[in-house]
Tab-separated table of C-alpha atoms in Angstrom:
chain	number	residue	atom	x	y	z
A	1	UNK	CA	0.000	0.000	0.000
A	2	UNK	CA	1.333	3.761	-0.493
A	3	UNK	CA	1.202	5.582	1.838
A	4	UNK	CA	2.638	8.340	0.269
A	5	UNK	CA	-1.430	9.171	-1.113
A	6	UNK	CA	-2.044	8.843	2.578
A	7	UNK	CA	0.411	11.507	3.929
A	8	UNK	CA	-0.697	14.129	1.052
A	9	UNK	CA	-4.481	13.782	2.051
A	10	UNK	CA	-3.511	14.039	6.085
A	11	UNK	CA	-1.059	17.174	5.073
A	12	UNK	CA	-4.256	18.690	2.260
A	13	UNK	CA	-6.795	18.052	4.932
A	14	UNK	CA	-4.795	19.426	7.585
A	15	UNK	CA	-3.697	22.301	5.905
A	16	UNK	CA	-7.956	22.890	5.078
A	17	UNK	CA	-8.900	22.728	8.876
A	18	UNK	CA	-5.958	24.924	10.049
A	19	UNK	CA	-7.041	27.993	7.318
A	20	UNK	CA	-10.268	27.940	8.165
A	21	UNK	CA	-9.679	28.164	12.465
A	22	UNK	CA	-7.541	30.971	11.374
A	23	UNK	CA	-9.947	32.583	9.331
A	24	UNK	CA	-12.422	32.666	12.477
A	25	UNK	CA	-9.955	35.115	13.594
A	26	UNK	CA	-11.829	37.722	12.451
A	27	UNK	CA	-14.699	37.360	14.520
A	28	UNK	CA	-13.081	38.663	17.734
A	29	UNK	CA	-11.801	41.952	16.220
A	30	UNK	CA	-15.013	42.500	14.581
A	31	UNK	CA	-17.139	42.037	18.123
A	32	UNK	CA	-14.074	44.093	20.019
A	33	UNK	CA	-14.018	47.264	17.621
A	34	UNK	CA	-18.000	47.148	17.251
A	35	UNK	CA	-18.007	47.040	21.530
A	36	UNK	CA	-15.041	50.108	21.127
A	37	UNK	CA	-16.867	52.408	19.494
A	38	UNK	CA	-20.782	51.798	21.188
A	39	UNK	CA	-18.460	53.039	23.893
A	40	UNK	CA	-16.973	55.544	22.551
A	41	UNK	CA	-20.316	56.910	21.180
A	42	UNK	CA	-21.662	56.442	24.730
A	43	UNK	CA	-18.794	58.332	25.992
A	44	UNK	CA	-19.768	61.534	23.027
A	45	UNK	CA	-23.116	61.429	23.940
A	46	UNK	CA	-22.954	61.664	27.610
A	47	UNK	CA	-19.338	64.531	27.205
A	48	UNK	CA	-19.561	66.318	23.915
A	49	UNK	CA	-16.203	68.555	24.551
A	50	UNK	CA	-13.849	65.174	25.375
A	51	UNK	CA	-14.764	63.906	21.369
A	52	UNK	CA	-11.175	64.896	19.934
A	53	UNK	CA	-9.726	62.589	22.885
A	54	UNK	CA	-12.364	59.634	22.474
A	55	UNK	CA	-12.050	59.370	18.906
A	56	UNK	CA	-8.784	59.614	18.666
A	57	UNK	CA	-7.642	56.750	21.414
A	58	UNK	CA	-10.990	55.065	20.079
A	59	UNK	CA	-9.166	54.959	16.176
A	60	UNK	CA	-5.702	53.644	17.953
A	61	UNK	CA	-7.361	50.972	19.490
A	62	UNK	CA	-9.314	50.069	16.681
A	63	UNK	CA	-5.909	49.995	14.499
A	64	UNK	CA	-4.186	47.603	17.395
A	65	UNK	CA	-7.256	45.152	17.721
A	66	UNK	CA	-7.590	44.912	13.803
A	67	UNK	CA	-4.013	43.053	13.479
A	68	UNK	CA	-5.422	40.796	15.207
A	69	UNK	CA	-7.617	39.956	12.385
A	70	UNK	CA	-5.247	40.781	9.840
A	71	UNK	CA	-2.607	38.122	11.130
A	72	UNK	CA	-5.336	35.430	11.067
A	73	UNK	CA	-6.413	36.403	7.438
A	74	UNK	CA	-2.705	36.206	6.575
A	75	UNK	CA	-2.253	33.109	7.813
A	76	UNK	CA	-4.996	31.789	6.397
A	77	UNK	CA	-4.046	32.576	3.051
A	78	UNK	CA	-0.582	31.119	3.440
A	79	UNK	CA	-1.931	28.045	4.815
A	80	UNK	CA	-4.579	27.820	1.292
A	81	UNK	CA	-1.944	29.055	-1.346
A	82	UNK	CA	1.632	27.935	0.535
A	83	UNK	CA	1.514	25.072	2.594
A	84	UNK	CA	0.011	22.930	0.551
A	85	UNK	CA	2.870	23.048	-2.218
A	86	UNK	CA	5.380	23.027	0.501
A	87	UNK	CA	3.732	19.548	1.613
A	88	UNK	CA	3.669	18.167	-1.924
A	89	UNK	CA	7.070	18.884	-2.795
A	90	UNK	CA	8.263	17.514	1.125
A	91	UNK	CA	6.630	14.275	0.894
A	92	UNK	CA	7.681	13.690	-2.739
């Protein structure tokens, strides 16, 4: 029997399952930067003179807690596109 068939369908599958928990990665960003600025809109209503200062650190935050997202889109891709010909070419 060849196992060699075997090893490419573990390392295909793998690679398949592993993109798309990665990809899920953009769910918590999403939720965190929607939460961020309900806040920050809270914070507007109820202050109207502090909304330089809330938007502002509001927009930083929302920059930082997007790479979040960003990384697991990235590695998502590379685990689609990359990986898989990596495997291929490893296991011959």
């Amino acid at each position: 029997m060849d196992f060699t068939v075997l090893a490419k369908g573990i390392a295909l599958a793998g690679c398949a399952i592993g993109a798309g928990c990665s990809l899920i990665a953009g769910i918590g960003p999403g939720i965190g930067e929607g939460n961020a600025v309900a806040k920050a809109l809270e914070a507007i209503g109820r202050q109207p003179e502090c909304k330089g200062d809330v938007t502002s650190t509001m927009l930083l935050g929302c920059a930082v807690a997007e790479t979040t997202g960003i990384y697991g889109f990235v590695t998502g891709l590379l685990l689609i596109f990359v990986a898989p010909g990596t495997f291929m070419n490893f296991l011959g």
